[in-house]
mmCIF file of N, CA and C in Angstrom:
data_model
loop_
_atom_site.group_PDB
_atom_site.id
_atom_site.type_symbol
_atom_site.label_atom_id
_atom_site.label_comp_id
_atom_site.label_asym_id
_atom_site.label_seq_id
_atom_site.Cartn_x
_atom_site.Cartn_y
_atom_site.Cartn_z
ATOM 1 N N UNK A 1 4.847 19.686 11.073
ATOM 2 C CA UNK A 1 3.427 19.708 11.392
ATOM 3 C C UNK A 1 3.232 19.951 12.883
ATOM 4 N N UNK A 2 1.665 19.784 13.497
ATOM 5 C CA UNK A 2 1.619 20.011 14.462
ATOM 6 C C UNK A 2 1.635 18.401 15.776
ATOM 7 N N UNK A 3 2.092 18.738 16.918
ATOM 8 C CA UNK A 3 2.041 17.888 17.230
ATOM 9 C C UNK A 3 0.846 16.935 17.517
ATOM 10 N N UNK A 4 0.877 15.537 17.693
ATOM 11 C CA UNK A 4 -0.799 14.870 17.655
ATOM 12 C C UNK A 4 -1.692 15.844 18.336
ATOM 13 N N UNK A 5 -1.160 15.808 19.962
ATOM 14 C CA UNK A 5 -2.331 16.408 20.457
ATOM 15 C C UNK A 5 -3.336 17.701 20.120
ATOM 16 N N UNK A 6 -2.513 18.466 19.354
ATOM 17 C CA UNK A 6 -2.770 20.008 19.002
ATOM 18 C C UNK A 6 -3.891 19.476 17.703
ATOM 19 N N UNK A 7 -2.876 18.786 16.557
ATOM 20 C CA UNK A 7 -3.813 18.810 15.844
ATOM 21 C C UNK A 7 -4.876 17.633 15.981
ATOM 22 N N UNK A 8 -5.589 17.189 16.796
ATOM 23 C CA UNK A 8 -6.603 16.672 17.537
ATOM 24 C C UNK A 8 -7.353 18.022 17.749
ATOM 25 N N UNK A 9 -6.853 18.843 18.683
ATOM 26 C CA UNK A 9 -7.521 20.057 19.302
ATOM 27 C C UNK A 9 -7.925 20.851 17.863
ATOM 28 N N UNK A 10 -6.964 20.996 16.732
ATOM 29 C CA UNK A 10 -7.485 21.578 15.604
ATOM 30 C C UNK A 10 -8.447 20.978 14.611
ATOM 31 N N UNK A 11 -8.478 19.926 14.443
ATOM 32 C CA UNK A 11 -9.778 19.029 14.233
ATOM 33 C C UNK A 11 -11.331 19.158 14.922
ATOM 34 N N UNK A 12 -10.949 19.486 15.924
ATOM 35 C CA UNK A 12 -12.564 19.561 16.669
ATOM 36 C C UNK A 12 -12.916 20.664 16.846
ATOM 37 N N UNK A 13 -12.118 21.553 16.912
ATOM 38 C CA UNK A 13 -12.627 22.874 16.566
ATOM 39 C C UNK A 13 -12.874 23.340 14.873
ATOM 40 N N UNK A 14 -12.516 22.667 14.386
ATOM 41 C CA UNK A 14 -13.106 22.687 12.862
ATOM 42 C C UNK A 14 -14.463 22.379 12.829
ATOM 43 N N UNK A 15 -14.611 21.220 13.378
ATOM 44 C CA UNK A 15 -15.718 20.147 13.018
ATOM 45 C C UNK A 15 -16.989 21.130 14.382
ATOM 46 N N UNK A 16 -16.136 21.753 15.154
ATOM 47 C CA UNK A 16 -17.265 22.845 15.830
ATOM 48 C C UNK A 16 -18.193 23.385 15.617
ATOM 49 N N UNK A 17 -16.894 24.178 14.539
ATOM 50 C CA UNK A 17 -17.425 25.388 13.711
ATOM 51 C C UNK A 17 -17.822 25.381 12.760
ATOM 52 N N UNK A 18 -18.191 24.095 11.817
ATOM 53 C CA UNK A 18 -19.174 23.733 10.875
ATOM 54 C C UNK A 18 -20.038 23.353 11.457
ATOM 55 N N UNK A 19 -20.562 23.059 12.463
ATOM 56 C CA UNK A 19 -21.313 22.186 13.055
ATOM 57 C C UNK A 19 -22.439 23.639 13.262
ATOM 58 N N UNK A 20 -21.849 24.028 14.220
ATOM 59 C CA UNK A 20 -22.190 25.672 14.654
ATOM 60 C C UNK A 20 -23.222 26.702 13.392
ATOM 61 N N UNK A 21 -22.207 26.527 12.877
ATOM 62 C CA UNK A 21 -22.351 27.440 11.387
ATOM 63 C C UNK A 21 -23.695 26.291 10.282
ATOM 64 N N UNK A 22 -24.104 25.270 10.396
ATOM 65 C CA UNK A 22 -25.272 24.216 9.837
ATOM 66 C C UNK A 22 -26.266 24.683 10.804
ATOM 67 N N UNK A 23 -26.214 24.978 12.062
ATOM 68 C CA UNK A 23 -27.089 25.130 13.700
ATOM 69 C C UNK A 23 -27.724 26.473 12.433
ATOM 70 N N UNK A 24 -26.662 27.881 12.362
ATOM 71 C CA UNK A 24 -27.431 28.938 12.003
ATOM 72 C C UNK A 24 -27.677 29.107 10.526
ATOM 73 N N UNK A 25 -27.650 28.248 9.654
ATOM 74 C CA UNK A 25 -28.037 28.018 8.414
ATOM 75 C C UNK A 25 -29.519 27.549 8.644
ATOM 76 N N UNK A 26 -29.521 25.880 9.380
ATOM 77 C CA UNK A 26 -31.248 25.494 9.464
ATOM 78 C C UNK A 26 -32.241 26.823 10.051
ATOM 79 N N UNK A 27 -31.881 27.462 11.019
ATOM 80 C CA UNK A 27 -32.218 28.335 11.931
ATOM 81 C C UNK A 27 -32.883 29.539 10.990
ATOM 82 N N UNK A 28 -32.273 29.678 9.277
ATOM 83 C CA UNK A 28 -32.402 30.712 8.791
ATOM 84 C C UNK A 28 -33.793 30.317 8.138
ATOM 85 N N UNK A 29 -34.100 28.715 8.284
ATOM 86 C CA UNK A 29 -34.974 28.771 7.142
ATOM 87 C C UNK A 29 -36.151 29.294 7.995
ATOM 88 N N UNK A 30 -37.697 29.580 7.285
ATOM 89 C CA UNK A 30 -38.607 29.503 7.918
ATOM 90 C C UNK A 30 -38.922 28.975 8.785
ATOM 91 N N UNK A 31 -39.829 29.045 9.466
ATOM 92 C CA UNK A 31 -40.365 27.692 10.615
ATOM 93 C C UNK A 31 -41.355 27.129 10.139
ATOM 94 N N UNK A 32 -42.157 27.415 9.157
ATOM 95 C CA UNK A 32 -43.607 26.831 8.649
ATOM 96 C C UNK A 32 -44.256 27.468 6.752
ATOM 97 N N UNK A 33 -43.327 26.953 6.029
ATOM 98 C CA UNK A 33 -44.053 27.144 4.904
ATOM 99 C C UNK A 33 -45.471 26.821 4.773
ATOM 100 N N UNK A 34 -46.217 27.891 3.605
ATOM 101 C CA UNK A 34 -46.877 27.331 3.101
ATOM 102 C C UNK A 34 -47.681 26.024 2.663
ATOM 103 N N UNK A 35 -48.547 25.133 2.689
ATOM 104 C CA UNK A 35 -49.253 24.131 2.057
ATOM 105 C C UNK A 35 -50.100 24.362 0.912
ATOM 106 N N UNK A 36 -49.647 24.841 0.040
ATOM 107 C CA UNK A 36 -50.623 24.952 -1.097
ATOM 108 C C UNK A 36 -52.290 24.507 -1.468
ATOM 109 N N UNK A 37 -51.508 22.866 -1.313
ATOM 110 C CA UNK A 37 -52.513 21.980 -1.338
ATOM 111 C C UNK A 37 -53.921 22.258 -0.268
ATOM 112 N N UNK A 38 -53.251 22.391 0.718
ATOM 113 C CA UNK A 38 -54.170 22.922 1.402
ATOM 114 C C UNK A 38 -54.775 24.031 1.307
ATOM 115 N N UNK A 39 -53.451 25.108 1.273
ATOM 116 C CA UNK A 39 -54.752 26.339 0.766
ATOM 117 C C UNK A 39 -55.591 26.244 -0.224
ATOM 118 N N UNK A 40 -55.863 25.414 -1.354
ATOM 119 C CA UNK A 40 -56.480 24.806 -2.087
ATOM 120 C C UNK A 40 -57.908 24.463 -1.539
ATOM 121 N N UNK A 41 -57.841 23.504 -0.765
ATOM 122 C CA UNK A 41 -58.370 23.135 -0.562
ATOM 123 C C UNK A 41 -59.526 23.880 1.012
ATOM 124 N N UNK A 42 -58.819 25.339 1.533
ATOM 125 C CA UNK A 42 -59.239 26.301 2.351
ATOM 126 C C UNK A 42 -59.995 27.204 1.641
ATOM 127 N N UNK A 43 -59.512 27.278 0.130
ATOM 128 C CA UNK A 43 -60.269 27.944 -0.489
ATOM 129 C C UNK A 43 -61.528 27.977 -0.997
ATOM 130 N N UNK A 44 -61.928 26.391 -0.837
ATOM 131 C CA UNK A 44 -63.595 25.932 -1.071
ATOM 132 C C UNK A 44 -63.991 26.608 -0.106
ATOM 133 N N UNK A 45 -64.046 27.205 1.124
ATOM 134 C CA UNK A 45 -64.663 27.901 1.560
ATOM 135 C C UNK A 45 -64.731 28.952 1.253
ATOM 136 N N UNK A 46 -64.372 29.858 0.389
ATOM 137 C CA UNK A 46 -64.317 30.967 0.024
ATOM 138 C C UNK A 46 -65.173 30.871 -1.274
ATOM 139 N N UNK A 47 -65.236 29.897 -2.378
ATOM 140 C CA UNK A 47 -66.176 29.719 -3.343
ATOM 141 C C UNK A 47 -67.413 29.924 -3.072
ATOM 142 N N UNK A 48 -68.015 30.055 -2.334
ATOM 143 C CA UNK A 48 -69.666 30.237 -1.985
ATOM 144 C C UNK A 48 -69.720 31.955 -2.616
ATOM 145 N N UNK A 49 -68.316 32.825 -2.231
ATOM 146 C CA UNK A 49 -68.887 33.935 -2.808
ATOM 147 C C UNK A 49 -67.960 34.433 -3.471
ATOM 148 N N UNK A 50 -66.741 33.775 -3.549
ATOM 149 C CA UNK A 50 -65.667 34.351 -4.412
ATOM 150 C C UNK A 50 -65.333 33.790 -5.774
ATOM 151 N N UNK A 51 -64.702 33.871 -6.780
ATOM 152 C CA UNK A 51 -64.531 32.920 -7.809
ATOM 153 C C UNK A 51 -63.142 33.414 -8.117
ATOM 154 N N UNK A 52 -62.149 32.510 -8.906
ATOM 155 C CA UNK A 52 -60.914 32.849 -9.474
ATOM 156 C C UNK A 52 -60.770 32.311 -10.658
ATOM 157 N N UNK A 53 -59.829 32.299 -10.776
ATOM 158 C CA UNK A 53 -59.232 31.569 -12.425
ATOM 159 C C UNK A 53 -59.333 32.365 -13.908
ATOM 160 N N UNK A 54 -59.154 31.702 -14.893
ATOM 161 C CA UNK A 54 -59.509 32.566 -16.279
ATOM 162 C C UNK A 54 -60.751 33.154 -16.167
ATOM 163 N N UNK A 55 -61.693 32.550 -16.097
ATOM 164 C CA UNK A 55 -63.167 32.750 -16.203
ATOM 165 C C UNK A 55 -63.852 33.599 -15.080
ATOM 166 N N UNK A 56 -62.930 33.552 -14.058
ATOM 167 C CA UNK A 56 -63.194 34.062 -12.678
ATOM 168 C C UNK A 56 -64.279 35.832 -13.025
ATOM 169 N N UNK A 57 -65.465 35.682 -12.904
ATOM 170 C CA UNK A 57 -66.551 36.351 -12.681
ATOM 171 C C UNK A 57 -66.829 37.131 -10.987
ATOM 172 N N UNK A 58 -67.557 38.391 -10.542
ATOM 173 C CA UNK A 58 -67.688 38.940 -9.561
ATOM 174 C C UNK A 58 -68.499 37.823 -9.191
ATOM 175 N N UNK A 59 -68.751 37.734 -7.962
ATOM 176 C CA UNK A 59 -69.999 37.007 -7.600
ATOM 177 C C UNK A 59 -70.889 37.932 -5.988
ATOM 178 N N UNK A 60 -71.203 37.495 -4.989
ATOM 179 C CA UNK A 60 -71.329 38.222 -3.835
ATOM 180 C C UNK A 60 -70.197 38.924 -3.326
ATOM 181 N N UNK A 61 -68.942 38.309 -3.681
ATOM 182 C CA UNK A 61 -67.911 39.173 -3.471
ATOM 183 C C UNK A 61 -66.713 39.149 -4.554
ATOM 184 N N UNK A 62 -66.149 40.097 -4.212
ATOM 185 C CA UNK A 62 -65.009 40.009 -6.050
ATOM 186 C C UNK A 62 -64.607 38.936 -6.442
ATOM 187 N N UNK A 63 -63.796 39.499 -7.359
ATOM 188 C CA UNK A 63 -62.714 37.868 -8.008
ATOM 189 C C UNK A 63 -61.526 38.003 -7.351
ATOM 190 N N UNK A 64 -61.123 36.718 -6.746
ATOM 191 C CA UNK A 64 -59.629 37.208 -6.358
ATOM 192 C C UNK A 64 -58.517 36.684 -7.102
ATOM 193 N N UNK A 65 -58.547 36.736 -8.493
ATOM 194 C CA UNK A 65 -57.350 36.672 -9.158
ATOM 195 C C UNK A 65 -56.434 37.964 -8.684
ATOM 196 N N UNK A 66 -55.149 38.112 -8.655
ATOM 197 C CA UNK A 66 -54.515 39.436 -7.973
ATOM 198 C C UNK A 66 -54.737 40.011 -6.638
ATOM 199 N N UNK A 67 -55.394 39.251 -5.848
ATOM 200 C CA UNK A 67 -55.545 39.640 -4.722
ATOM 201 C C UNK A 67 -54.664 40.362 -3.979
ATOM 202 N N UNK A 68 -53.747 39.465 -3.615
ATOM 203 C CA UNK A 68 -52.162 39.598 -3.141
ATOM 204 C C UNK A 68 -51.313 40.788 -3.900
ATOM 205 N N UNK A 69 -51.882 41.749 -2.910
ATOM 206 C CA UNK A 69 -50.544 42.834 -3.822
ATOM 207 C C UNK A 69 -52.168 44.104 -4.147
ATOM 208 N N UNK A 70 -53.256 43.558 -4.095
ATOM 209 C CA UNK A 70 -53.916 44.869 -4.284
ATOM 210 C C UNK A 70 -54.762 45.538 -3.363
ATOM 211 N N UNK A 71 -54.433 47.085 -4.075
ATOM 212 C CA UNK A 71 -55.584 47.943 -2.891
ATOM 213 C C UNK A 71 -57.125 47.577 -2.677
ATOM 214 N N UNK A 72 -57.601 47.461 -1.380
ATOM 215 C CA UNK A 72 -58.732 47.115 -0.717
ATOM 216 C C UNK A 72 -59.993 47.811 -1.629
ATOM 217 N N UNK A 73 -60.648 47.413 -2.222
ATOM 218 C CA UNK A 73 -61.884 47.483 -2.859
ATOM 219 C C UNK A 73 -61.906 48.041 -4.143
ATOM 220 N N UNK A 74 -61.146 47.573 -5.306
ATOM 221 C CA UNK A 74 -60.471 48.309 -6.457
ATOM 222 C C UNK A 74 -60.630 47.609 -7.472
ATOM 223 N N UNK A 75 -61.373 46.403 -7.395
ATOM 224 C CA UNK A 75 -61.322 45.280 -8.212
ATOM 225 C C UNK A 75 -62.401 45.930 -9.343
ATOM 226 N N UNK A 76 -62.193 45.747 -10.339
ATOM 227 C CA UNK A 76 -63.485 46.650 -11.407
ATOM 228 C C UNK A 76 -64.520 45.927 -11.565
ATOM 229 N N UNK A 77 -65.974 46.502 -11.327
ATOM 230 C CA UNK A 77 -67.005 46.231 -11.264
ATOM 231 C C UNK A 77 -67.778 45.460 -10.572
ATOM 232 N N UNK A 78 -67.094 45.668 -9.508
ATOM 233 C CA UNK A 78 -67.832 44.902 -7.805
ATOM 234 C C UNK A 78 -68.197 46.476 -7.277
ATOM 235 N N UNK A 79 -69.364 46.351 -6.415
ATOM 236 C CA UNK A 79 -70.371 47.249 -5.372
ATOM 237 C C UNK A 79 -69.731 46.587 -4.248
ATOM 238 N N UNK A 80 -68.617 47.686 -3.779
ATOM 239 C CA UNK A 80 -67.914 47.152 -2.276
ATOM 240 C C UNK A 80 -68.868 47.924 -1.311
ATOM 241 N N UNK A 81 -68.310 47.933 -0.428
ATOM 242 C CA UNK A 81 -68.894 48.608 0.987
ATOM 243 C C UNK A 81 -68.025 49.692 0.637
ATOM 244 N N UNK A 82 -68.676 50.887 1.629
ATOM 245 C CA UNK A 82 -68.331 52.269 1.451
ATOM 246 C C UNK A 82 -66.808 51.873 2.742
ATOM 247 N N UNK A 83 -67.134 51.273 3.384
ATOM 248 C CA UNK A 83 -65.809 50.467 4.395
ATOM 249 C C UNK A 83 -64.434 50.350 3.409
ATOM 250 N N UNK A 84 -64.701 49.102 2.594
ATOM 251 C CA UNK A 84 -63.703 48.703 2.085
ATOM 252 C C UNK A 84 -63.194 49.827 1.298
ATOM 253 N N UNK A 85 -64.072 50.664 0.146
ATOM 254 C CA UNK A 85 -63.577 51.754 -0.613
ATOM 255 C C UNK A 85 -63.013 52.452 0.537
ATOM 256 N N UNK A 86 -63.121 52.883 1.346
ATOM 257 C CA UNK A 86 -62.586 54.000 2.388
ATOM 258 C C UNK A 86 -60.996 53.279 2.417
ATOM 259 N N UNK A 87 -60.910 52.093 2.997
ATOM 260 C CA UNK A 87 -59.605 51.574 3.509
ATOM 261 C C UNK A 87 -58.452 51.683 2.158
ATOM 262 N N UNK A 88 -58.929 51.264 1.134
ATOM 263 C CA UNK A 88 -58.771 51.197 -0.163
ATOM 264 C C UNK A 88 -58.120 53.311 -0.218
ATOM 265 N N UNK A 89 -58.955 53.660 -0.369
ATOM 266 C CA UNK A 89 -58.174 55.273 -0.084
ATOM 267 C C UNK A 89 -57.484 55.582 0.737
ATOM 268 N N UNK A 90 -57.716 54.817 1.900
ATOM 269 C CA UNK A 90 -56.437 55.168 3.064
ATOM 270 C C UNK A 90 -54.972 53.916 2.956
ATOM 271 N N UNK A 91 -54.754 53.271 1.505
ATOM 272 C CA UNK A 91 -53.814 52.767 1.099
ATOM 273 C C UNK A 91 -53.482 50.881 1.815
ATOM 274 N N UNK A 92 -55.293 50.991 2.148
ATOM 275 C CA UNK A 92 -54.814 49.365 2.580
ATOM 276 C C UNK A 92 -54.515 48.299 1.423
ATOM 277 N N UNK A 93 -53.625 47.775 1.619
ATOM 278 C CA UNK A 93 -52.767 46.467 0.508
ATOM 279 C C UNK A 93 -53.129 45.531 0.999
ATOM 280 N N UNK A 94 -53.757 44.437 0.393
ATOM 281 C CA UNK A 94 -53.695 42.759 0.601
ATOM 282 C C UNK A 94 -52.220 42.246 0.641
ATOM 283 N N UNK A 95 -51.631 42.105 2.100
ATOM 284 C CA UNK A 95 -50.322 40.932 2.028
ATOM 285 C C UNK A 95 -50.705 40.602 3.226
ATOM 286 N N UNK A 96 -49.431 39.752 3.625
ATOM 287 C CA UNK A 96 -49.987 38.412 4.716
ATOM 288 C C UNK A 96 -50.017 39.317 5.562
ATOM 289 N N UNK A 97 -49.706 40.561 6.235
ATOM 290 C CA UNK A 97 -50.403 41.003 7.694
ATOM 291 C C UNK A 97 -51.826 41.290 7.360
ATOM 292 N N UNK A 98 -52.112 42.224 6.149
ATOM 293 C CA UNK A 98 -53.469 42.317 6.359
ATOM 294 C C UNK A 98 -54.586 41.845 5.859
ATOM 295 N N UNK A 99 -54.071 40.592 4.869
ATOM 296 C CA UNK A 99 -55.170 39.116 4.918
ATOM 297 C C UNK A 99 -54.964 38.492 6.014
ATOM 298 N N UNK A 100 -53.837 38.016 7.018
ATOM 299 C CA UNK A 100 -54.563 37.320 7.760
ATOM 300 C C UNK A 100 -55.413 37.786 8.808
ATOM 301 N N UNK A 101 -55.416 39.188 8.938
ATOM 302 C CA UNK A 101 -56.061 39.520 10.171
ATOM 303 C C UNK A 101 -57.480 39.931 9.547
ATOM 304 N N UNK A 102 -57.608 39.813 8.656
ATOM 305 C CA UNK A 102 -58.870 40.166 8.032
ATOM 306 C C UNK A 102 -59.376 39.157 7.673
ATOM 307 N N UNK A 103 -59.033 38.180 7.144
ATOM 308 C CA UNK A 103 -59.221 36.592 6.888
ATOM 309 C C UNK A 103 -59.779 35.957 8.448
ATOM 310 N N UNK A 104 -58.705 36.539 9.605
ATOM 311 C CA UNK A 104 -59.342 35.463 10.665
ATOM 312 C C UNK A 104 -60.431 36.513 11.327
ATOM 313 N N UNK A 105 -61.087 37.741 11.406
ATOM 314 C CA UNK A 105 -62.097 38.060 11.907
ATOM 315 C C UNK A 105 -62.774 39.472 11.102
ATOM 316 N N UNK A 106 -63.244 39.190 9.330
ATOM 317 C CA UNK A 106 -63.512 40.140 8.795
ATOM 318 C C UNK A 106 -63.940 41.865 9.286
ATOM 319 N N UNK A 107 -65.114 41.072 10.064
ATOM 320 C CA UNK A 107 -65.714 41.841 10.823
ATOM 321 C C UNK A 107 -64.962 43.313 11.674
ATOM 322 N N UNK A 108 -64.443 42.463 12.411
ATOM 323 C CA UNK A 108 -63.389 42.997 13.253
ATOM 324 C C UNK A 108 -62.469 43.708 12.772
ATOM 325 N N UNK A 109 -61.460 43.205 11.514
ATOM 326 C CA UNK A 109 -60.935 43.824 11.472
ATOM 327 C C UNK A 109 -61.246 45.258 10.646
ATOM 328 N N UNK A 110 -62.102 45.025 9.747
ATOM 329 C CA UNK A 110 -63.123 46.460 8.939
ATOM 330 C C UNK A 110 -64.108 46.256 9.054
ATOM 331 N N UNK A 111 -64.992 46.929 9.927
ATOM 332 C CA UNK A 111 -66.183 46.781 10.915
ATOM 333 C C UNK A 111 -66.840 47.548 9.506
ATOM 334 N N UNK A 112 -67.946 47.137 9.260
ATOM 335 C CA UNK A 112 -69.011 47.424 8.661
ATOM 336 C C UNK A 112 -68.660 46.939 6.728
ATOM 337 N N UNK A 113 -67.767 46.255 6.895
ATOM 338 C CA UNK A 113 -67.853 46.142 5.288
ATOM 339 C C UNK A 113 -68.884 44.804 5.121
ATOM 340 N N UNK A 114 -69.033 44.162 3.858
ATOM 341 C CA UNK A 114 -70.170 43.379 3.635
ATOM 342 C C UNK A 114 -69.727 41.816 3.765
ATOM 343 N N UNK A 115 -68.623 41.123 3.862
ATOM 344 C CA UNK A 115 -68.187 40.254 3.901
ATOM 345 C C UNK A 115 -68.973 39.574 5.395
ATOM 346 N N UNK A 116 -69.804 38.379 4.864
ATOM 347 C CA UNK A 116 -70.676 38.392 6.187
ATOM 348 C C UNK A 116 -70.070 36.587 6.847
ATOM 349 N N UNK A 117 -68.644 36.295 6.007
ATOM 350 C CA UNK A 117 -67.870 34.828 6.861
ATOM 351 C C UNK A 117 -67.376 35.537 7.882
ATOM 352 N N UNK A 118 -67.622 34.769 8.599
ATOM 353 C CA UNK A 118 -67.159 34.775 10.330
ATOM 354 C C UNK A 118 -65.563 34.720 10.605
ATOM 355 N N UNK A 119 -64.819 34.612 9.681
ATOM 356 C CA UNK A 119 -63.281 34.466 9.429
ATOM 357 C C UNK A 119 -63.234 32.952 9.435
ATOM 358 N N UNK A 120 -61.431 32.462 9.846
ATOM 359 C CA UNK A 120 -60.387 30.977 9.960
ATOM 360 C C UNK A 120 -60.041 31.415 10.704
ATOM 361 N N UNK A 121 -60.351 30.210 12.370
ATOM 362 C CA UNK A 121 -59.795 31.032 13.298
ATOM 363 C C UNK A 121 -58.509 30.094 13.369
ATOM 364 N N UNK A 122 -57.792 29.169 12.823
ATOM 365 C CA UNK A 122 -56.928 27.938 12.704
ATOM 366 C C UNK A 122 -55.595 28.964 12.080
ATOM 367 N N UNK A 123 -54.314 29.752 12.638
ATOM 368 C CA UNK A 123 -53.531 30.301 11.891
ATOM 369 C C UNK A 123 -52.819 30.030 11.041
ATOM 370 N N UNK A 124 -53.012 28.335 10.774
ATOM 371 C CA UNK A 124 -52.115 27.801 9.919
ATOM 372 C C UNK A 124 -52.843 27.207 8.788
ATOM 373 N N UNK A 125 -53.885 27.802 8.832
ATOM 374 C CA UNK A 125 -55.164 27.296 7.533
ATOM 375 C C UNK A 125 -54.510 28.577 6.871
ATOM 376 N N UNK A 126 -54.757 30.173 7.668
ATOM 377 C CA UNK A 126 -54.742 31.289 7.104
ATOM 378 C C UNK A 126 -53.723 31.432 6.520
ATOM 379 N N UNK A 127 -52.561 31.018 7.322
ATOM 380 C CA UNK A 127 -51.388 30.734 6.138
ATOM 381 C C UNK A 127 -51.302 30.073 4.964
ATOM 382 N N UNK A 128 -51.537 28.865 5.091
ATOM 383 C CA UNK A 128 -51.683 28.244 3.834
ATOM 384 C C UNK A 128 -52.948 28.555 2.678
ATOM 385 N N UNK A 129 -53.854 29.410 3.307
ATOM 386 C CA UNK A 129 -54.471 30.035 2.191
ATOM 387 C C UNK A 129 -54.213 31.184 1.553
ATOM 388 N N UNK A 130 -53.743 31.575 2.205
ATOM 389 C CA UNK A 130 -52.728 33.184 2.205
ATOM 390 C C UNK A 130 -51.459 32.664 0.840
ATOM 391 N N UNK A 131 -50.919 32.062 1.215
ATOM 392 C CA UNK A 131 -50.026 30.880 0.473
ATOM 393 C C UNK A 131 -50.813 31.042 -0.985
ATOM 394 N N UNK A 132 -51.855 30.780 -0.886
ATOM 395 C CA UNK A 132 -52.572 30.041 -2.091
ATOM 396 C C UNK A 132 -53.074 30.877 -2.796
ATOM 397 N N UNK A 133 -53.886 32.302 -2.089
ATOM 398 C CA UNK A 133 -54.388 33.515 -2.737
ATOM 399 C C UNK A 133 -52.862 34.360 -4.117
ATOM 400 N N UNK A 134 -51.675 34.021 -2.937
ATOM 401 C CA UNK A 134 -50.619 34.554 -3.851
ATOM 402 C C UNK A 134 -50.597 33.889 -5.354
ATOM 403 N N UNK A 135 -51.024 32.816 -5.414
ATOM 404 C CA UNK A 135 -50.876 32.064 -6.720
ATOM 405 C C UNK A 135 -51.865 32.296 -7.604
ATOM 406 N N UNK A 136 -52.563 33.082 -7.212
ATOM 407 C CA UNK A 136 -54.288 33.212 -8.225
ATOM 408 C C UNK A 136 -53.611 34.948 -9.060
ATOM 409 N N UNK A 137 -53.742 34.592 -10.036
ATOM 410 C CA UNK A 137 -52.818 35.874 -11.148
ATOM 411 C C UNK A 137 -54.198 35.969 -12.283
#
């Protein structure tokens, strides 16, 4: 075998390099999941004109069952803005870059469509509602 001292020295360089190698495992995870619950609960603000679920009906503004994943003003039998249909032809997709930037300043980000909330200016609401829109099927 090796002598004590060495394998001392080969011991701690083991215990290094697991150590090391746990450092870039945690490192891989996210930094901030989702809150469901919360987006849940971010989403009562959106009920004044949106509706979801089985039953989920147009109201002042579409249904967002499927939100996540679809082209901008496509939902059947909503009167969008000639805005949103436009973006919608120029291939805009609902995912988290362009709900949240549309989520935190509608306006702004598609100037003239009809959506008249002022946005979430909190980025970690928008996440976790963003979070939450994905779950509405």
């Amino acid at each position: 075998m090796f002598p004590k001292p060495l394998s001392y020295l080969l011991v701690a360089a083991c215990l290094l390099l697991t150590a090391s190698m746990s450092i870039v495992a945690v490192a891989a995870v996210p930094a901030m999941a989702e809150d469901l619950a919360n987006g849940a609960k971010v989403f009562r603000k959106c009920r004044a004109c949106h509706d979801a679920g089985p039953m989920a009906r147009n109201k002042v503004g579409p249904v967002l069952n499927g939100v996540y994943g679809r082209t901008a003003g496509t939902f059947p039998d909503f009167n969008y803005s000639k805005a949103m249909v436009e973006a919608g032809g120029k291939r805009l997709v609902w995912d988290e870059v362009t709900l949240n930037g549309y989520l935190e300043a509608p306006t702004t980000y598609l100037p003239k469509n009809k959506m008249a909330f002022t946005g979430i200016k909190d980025e970690g609401e928008r996440a976790d509602l963003i979070g939450y829109l994905k779950t509405l099927k």
